[in-house]
Coordinates of C-alpha atoms in Angstrom, one line a residue:
Chain P
X1 CA -28.6 -53.4 35.7
X2 CA -27.8 -52.5 39.0
X3 CA -24.3 -51.5 39.9
X4 CA -24.0 -54.9 42.1
X5 CA -25.4 -56.5 38.8
X6 CA -22.8 -55.7 37.3
X7 CA -20.4 -56.1 40.0
X8 CA -21.7 -59.8 39.7
X9 CA -21.3 -60.1 36.0
X10 CA -17.6 -59.0 36.0
X11 CA -16.7 -61.5 38.9
X12 CA -18.9 -64.6 37.1
X13 CA -16.7 -63.9 34.0
X14 CA -13.1 -63.4 35.0
X15 CA -13.1 -66.2 37.9
X16 CA -16.5 -68.4 37.6
X17 CA -16.9 -68.4 33.7
X18 CA -13.6 -68.2 33.3
X19 CA -12.5 -67.9 29.7
X20 CA -9.3 -69.9 29.4
X21 CA -10.6 -73.0 31.7
X22 CA -14.0 -73.4 31.6
X23 CA -14.3 -72.3 28.0
X24 CA -11.4 -73.2 26.9
X25 CA -10.7 -70.6 24.2
X26 CA -7.5 -69.5 23.9
X27 CA -5.5 -72.6 24.6
X28 CA -2.4 -72.0 22.3
X29 CA -0.9 -69.3 23.5
X30 CA -2.0 -70.2 27.2
X31 CA 0.4 -72.8 26.4
X32 CA 2.8 -71.7 24.2
X33 CA 3.8 -68.5 25.9
X34 CA 3.7 -69.9 29.8
X35 CA 6.9 -70.9 29.9
X36 CA 8.2 -68.0 31.1
X37 CA 6.6 -64.9 34.0
X38 CA 7.4 -62.1 31.3
X39 CA 6.4 -63.6 27.9
X40 CA 3.4 -64.8 30.0
X41 CA 2.8 -60.9 31.6
X42 CA 3.4 -59.7 27.1
X43 CA 0.7 -61.5 26.3
X44 CA -1.5 -60.7 29.3
X45 CA -1.5 -57.5 28.4
X46 CA -1.7 -58.0 24.8
X47 CA -4.8 -59.2 25.1
X48 CA -6.6 -57.0 27.7
X49 CA -5.9 -54.1 25.1
X50 CA -6.6 -56.0 21.6
X51 CA -9.4 -58.2 23.3
X52 CA -11.6 -55.3 24.9
X53 CA -10.6 -52.7 21.3
X54 CA -12.2 -55.6 19.1
X55 CA -15.0 -57.0 21.5
X56 CA -16.1 -53.4 20.9
X57 CA -14.9 -52.5 17.1
X58 CA -17.1 -55.8 16.3
X59 CA -20.0 -54.8 18.4
X60 CA -20.4 -51.6 16.0
X61 CA -19.6 -53.3 13.1
X62 CA -22.3 -56.6 13.5
X63 CA -25.2 -54.0 14.5
X64 CA -23.7 -51.0 12.2
X65 CA -22.7 -52.8 8.1
X66 CA -24.3 -56.0 8.8
X67 CA -27.8 -56.0 9.9
X68 CA -28.9 -53.3 8.2
X69 CA -27.0 -54.8 5.1
X70 CA -28.8 -58.3 6.3
X71 CA -25.5 -59.8 5.6
X72 CA -25.1 -61.2 9.3
X73 CA -23.8 -65.0 7.1
X74 CA -20.6 -63.2 6.9
X75 CA -19.9 -62.9 10.2
X76 CA -17.4 -64.8 10.9
X77 CA -15.4 -63.6 8.2
X78 CA -15.8 -60.2 8.7
X79 CA -15.1 -60.6 12.7
X80 CA -11.8 -62.4 11.7
X81 CA -10.5 -59.9 8.8
X82 CA -11.6 -56.9 11.5
X83 CA -9.4 -58.3 14.2
X84 CA -6.9 -58.7 12.0
X85 CA -6.6 -55.9 10.6
X86 CA -7.3 -53.9 14.6
X87 CA -3.9 -56.1 15.3
X88 CA -2.4 -54.9 12.7
X89 CA -3.1 -51.3 12.9
X90 CA -2.7 -51.6 16.9
X91 CA 0.7 -52.4 16.4
X92 CA 1.3 -49.7 14.0
X93 CA 0.1 -46.9 15.9
X94 CA 2.2 -48.0 18.8
X95 CA 5.4 -48.0 16.7
X96 CA 5.3 -44.5 16.0
X97 CA 4.0 -43.4 19.7
X98 CA 4.0 -46.0 21.8
X99 CA 7.5 -47.9 21.2
X100 CA 8.7 -48.8 25.3
X101 CA 5.1 -50.3 25.0
X102 CA 5.6 -51.4 21.2
X103 CA 8.7 -53.0 22.3
X104 CA 7.1 -54.3 25.4
X105 CA 3.9 -56.1 23.5
X106 CA 6.3 -56.4 20.7
X107 CA 6.2 -60.6 19.3
X108 CA 3.1 -61.3 20.8
X109 CA 0.6 -58.7 18.3
X110 CA 0.8 -60.7 16.1
X111 CA 0.6 -64.1 17.2
X112 CA -2.7 -62.2 18.6
X113 CA -4.9 -62.9 15.7
X114 CA -4.9 -67.0 16.4
X115 CA -5.6 -66.1 19.8
X116 CA -9.7 -67.8 19.4
X117 CA -10.1 -66.1 23.1
X118 CA -10.5 -62.5 20.6
X119 CA -12.9 -64.0 18.0
X120 CA -14.4 -66.1 20.7
X121 CA -15.6 -63.5 23.1
X122 CA -16.6 -60.8 19.3
X123 CA -18.8 -63.9 18.9
X124 CA -20.3 -64.6 22.3
X125 CA -21.2 -60.8 22.7
X126 CA -22.8 -61.1 20.1
X127 CA -24.8 -63.9 20.8
X128 CA -25.3 -63.1 24.5
X129 CA -27.4 -59.8 22.8
X130 CA -24.6 -58.0 25.1
X131 CA -26.2 -54.1 24.7
X132 CA -22.8 -51.6 24.1
X133 CA -22.1 -51.2 28.2
X134 CA -22.4 -54.9 28.5
X135 CA -20.0 -55.6 25.7
X136 CA -17.0 -53.5 26.4
X137 CA -17.5 -54.9 30.6
X138 CA -18.1 -58.6 28.9
X139 CA -14.7 -58.3 27.1
X140 CA -12.8 -56.3 29.1
X141 CA -13.3 -58.3 32.5
X142 CA -12.9 -61.4 30.0
X143 CA -9.6 -60.7 29.1
X144 CA -8.3 -59.5 32.7
X145 CA -9.7 -63.4 33.9
X146 CA -7.4 -65.2 30.3
X147 CA -4.2 -62.6 31.9
X148 CA -4.9 -64.2 35.5
X149 CA -5.4 -67.6 34.5
X150 CA -2.5 -67.5 32.0
X151 CA 0.2 -65.9 34.9
X152 CA -1.1 -67.9 37.7
X153 CA -0.1 -70.8 35.3
X154 CA 3.1 -69.4 33.9
X155 CA 3.9 -69.3 37.9
X156 CA 3.8 -72.5 38.7
X157 CA 5.3 -73.7 35.2
X158 CA 8.3 -71.9 36.3
X159 CA 8.9 -74.1 39.1
X160 CA 8.6 -76.9 36.4
X161 CA 12.5 -76.5 36.9
X162 CA 12.6 -78.3 40.6
X163 CA 10.3 -80.6 40.5
X164 CA 11.3 -84.3 38.6
X165 CA 8.9 -85.1 36.2
X166 CA 8.0 -88.4 35.2
X167 CA 9.8 -88.6 31.2
X168 CA 6.9 -89.1 29.1
X169 CA 4.7 -85.6 30.8
X170 CA 7.3 -83.5 30.0
X171 CA 6.3 -80.2 28.3
X172 CA 2.9 -80.1 27.1
X173 CA 1.6 -83.2 29.0
X174 CA 2.6 -82.0 32.6
X175 CA 1.0 -78.1 31.4
X176 CA -2.0 -80.1 30.0
X177 CA -2.6 -81.8 33.5
X178 CA -1.6 -78.7 35.5
X179 CA -4.0 -76.5 33.7
X180 CA -6.6 -78.8 34.9
X181 CA -5.8 -78.4 38.2
X182 CA -6.2 -74.9 38.0
X183 CA -9.5 -75.4 36.3
X184 CA -10.5 -77.5 38.8
X185 CA -9.4 -74.6 41.5
X186 CA -11.2 -71.9 40.1
X187 CA -15.0 -74.8 39.6
X188 CA -14.5 -73.3 43.4
X189 CA -16.0 -70.6 42.2
X190 CA -18.7 -71.4 40.8
X191 CA -20.3 -71.3 44.0
X192 CA -20.2 -67.9 43.8
X193 CA -22.7 -65.9 41.4
X194 CA -25.1 -68.8 42.5
X195 CA -24.5 -72.1 40.6
X196 CA -23.3 -72.5 36.6
Chain D
X1 CA 3.5 -93.4 -3.7
X2 CA 4.4 -90.0 -2.8
X3 CA 0.6 -89.3 -2.4
X4 CA 0.2 -92.5 -0.3
X5 CA 2.9 -90.7 2.1
X6 CA 1.4 -87.6 2.5
X7 CA -2.0 -88.9 3.3
X8 CA -0.7 -91.3 6.6
X9 CA 1.7 -89.3 8.2
X10 CA -1.5 -87.7 9.5
X11 CA -2.7 -90.9 11.2
X12 CA 1.3 -90.9 13.6
X13 CA 3.8 -89.0 12.8
X14 CA 2.4 -86.0 12.9
X15 CA -1.0 -87.2 14.2
X16 CA -2.8 -84.2 16.2
X17 CA -3.0 -82.8 17.9
X18 CA -0.9 -85.1 19.9
X19 CA 2.6 -84.8 17.8
X20 CA 1.1 -81.8 16.3
X21 CA 0.0 -79.8 19.2
X22 CA -2.0 -77.3 17.7
X23 CA -5.8 -76.1 17.8
X24 CA -6.3 -77.3 21.8
X25 CA -9.2 -75.8 21.7
X26 CA -11.8 -77.6 19.9
X27 CA -10.5 -80.3 21.6
X28 CA -10.4 -79.8 24.8
X29 CA -14.4 -77.8 24.3
X30 CA -16.4 -80.5 22.2
X31 CA -14.1 -83.7 23.1
X32 CA -17.3 -84.6 25.6
X33 CA -18.8 -87.1 23.9
X34 CA -17.4 -89.2 21.2
X35 CA -20.6 -88.5 18.7
X36 CA -19.4 -84.3 19.2
X37 CA -15.7 -85.5 18.2
X38 CA -16.4 -87.0 15.2
X39 CA -18.4 -84.8 14.2
X40 CA -15.9 -80.8 15.3
X41 CA -13.1 -83.2 13.3
X42 CA -15.7 -84.0 10.2
X43 CA -16.4 -80.6 10.2
X44 CA -12.5 -79.9 10.5
X45 CA -10.8 -82.2 7.7
X46 CA -14.4 -80.6 5.3
X47 CA -12.8 -76.9 5.9
X48 CA -9.0 -78.6 6.5
X49 CA -9.1 -79.9 2.8
X50 CA -11.0 -77.4 0.7
X51 CA -8.4 -74.5 1.9
X52 CA -5.6 -76.6 1.3
X53 CA -6.3 -77.8 -2.5
X54 CA -8.1 -74.1 -3.1
X55 CA -4.0 -72.0 -2.1
X56 CA -1.9 -74.6 -3.9
X57 CA -4.3 -74.0 -6.5
X58 CA -3.4 -70.0 -5.8
X59 CA -0.2 -70.4 -4.4
X60 CA 1.7 -68.7 -7.8
X61 CA -1.2 -65.8 -7.7
X62 CA -1.0 -64.6 -4.2
X63 CA 2.3 -62.3 -3.9
X64 CA 4.0 -63.6 -0.1
X65 CA 3.7 -60.8 1.4
X66 CA -0.8 -60.8 2.5
X67 CA -0.8 -64.2 1.2
X68 CA -1.4 -65.2 5.2
X69 CA -4.7 -62.4 5.4
X70 CA -5.5 -64.1 2.2
X71 CA -5.4 -67.6 3.9
X72 CA -7.5 -66.7 6.9
X73 CA -9.7 -65.4 3.7
X74 CA -9.9 -68.8 1.7
X75 CA -10.4 -70.8 5.5
X76 CA -13.2 -68.6 6.5
X77 CA -14.7 -69.0 3.2
X78 CA -15.0 -72.3 3.4
X79 CA -16.0 -72.0 6.8
X80 CA -19.4 -70.2 6.6
X81 CA -20.3 -73.2 4.0
X82 CA -19.9 -75.3 6.6
X83 CA -21.7 -73.0 9.5
X84 CA -24.7 -73.2 7.5
X85 CA -24.4 -76.4 6.0
X86 CA -24.8 -78.1 9.5
X87 CA -27.1 -75.9 10.1
X88 CA -29.1 -76.6 7.9
X89 CA -28.7 -81.1 8.1
X90 CA -27.6 -81.7 11.7
X91 CA -28.4 -79.0 13.5
X92 CA -28.2 -81.0 17.0
X93 CA -24.5 -81.2 16.5
X94 CA -25.3 -77.7 15.0
X95 CA -26.0 -76.6 18.8
X96 CA -24.4 -79.1 20.5
X97 CA -20.9 -77.6 18.9
X98 CA -21.7 -73.5 19.5
X99 CA -19.4 -71.4 19.3
X100 CA -16.6 -73.7 18.3
X101 CA -17.9 -74.6 14.5
X102 CA -17.1 -70.7 13.8
X103 CA -14.2 -70.4 15.9
X104 CA -12.7 -73.2 13.6
X105 CA -11.5 -70.2 11.5
X106 CA -8.9 -69.4 14.6
X107 CA -7.7 -73.5 14.1
X108 CA -3.9 -72.7 13.8
X109 CA -4.1 -77.0 12.3
X110 CA -5.6 -75.2 9.2
X111 CA -3.1 -72.4 9.2
X112 CA -0.8 -73.8 10.1
X113 CA -1.3 -76.4 6.9
X114 CA -2.0 -73.6 4.5
X115 CA 1.3 -71.7 5.5
X116 CA 3.5 -74.7 6.1
X117 CA 2.3 -77.5 2.9
X118 CA -0.2 -76.4 0.9
X119 CA 1.2 -73.1 -0.2
X120 CA 5.1 -75.2 -1.0
X121 CA 3.3 -78.1 -2.7
X122 CA 1.1 -79.0 -5.5
X123 CA -3.0 -79.9 -5.8
X124 CA -2.4 -84.0 -4.9
X125 CA 0.1 -84.3 -2.9
X126 CA -2.1 -80.9 -0.7
X127 CA -5.0 -82.6 -1.0
X128 CA -4.2 -86.0 0.8
X129 CA -1.9 -83.9 3.1
X130 CA -5.8 -82.2 4.1
X131 CA -7.4 -85.3 4.3
X132 CA -4.7 -87.4 6.2
X133 CA -4.5 -84.1 9.1
X134 CA -7.9 -84.3 9.5
X135 CA -8.5 -88.0 9.5
X136 CA -6.0 -88.2 11.6
X137 CA -7.2 -85.0 13.7
X138 CA -10.7 -87.0 14.0
X139 CA -9.7 -90.1 15.4
X140 CA -7.9 -88.2 18.6
X141 CA -11.1 -85.9 19.1
X142 CA -13.0 -89.6 18.6
X143 CA -10.7 -91.7 20.5
X144 CA -10.0 -89.2 22.7
X145 CA -14.9 -88.1 23.2
X146 CA -15.4 -92.1 24.1
X147 CA -13.0 -92.1 26.9
X148 CA -13.9 -89.3 27.9
X149 CA -17.7 -90.7 27.8
X150 CA -17.3 -93.9 29.0
X151 CA -15.4 -92.3 32.1
X152 CA -17.3 -89.3 32.6
X153 CA -21.3 -91.0 31.5
X154 CA -20.7 -94.5 31.5
X155 CA -22.0 -93.9 27.9
X156 CA -20.6 -94.8 24.5
X157 CA -22.5 -93.3 21.1
X158 CA -25.6 -92.5 23.6
X159 CA -25.3 -96.6 24.5
X160 CA -25.3 -97.4 28.8
X161 CA -21.9 -99.5 28.2
X162 CA -21.1 -100.1 32.0
X163 CA -24.7 -100.8 32.9
X164 CA -26.6 -98.9 35.0
X165 CA -25.4 -99.3 38.7
X166 CA -22.2 -97.3 37.0
X167 CA -22.1 -94.4 39.5
X168 CA -20.1 -91.5 36.6
X169 CA -17.7 -90.6 36.6
X170 CA -18.7 -86.9 35.9
X171 CA -15.1 -84.7 36.6
X172 CA -14.2 -86.3 33.0
X173 CA -16.5 -84.6 30.9
X174 CA -16.3 -81.5 33.3
X175 CA -13.6 -78.8 32.1
X176 CA -11.3 -79.7 34.3
X177 CA -10.8 -83.2 33.4
X178 CA -10.4 -82.2 29.3
X179 CA -7.3 -80.9 29.9
X180 CA -6.3 -83.5 32.7
X181 CA -7.7 -86.4 30.0
X182 CA -5.9 -84.8 27.3
X183 CA -2.5 -84.5 28.9
X184 CA -2.2 -88.4 30.1
X185 CA -3.3 -89.8 26.1
X186 CA -0.3 -86.7 25.2
X187 CA 1.8 -88.3 27.8
X188 CA 0.8 -92.4 26.5
X189 CA 1.6 -91.4 23.0
X190 CA 4.7 -89.9 24.1
X191 CA 5.5 -93.3 25.9
X192 CA 4.7 -95.5 23.1
X193 CA 6.8 -93.4 20.8
X194 CA 9.7 -93.5 22.8
X195 CA 9.5 -97.0 23.1
X196 CA 8.8 -97.4 18.9
X197 CA 12.2 -95.1 18.7
X198 CA 14.3 -97.3 20.6
X199 CA 12.7 -100.7 19.4
X200 CA 13.8 -98.6 15.8
X201 CA 17.5 -98.1 16.8
X202 CA 18.1 -101.6 18.9
X203 CA 16.7 -103.1 15.3
X204 CA 19.4 -101.0 13.4
X205 CA 22.9 -101.5 15.8

């Protein structure tokens, strides 16, 4: 791919095929941590970090461990274990060497193991037969797209306190409807990279 | 009697994903038709029942420090089984659900039930809990998928129910419609349960 192709690829992953709003991955933490801006930012940073690392490592595991041994059917188990171990490792390393960052991201790291966006991106990388460079770029761009949607959504959600919301819609229900409109806004980017 | 109660609570008291707001990704992604919704629900039910039973059987052996990792391995094994079975026996559905079959592994409902229920209760109760919650989840997905399919495509289970003159409101089967319809349905369930609550209180006083 040329440089221009890579730019389109990145814009596509961030805006057009936004992993959260168009592919529905990672919705539980999306609704869970988006009530306040600071938790949303913390979660975003943790996701960018872990998703990129996990994308690279699962790619290596797939092509240097699972395929030579022809045990591809163990992909799901292998990937989830790699991600869980990675999250644990990142947590320990960060606690020792980067205590400031650890305090900021601390509580979000264990939550990421069950963030299906991380496993989802790892599986998409393999399914689309991306090479290593594509995998790194796609994982990072997807994570940036996730963060963008999460932070925008938290910004909107913080203003809910000022709004008069019908009682039955209070909480998650209005959150989902708002996410729908955000998804609608994002689908406006579809024409940007030559349709879906 | 206790087992019956564990079974029936999944249909209303903790009906996922409305009362127990977990596992939203598959709910949003696969409910573009009633059939896909039901297929996803049944696959999840199978994994949920099997993992609940196994976790319950092993609950005295698994050390509590590594229990989450052990639960994930148990769940992942059953997910791989479902994946291979669906690939062999219902290939069109396997293709329609795509990436969301391996992602059953990170469905928080399953890990949530292993942690909150099966790790503390007996085998029969855990199986009933898994089956009730799984079927509740299946019904929710089927209904949501049905609504989205009828409005967004004019069909139900592939049959044209609204006549040929109906102009499909495709918003409903696209991504934004998934969020909005789930939100509206959640509000509806909140409204019904508030009404029931109020009636119960009136009867009591």
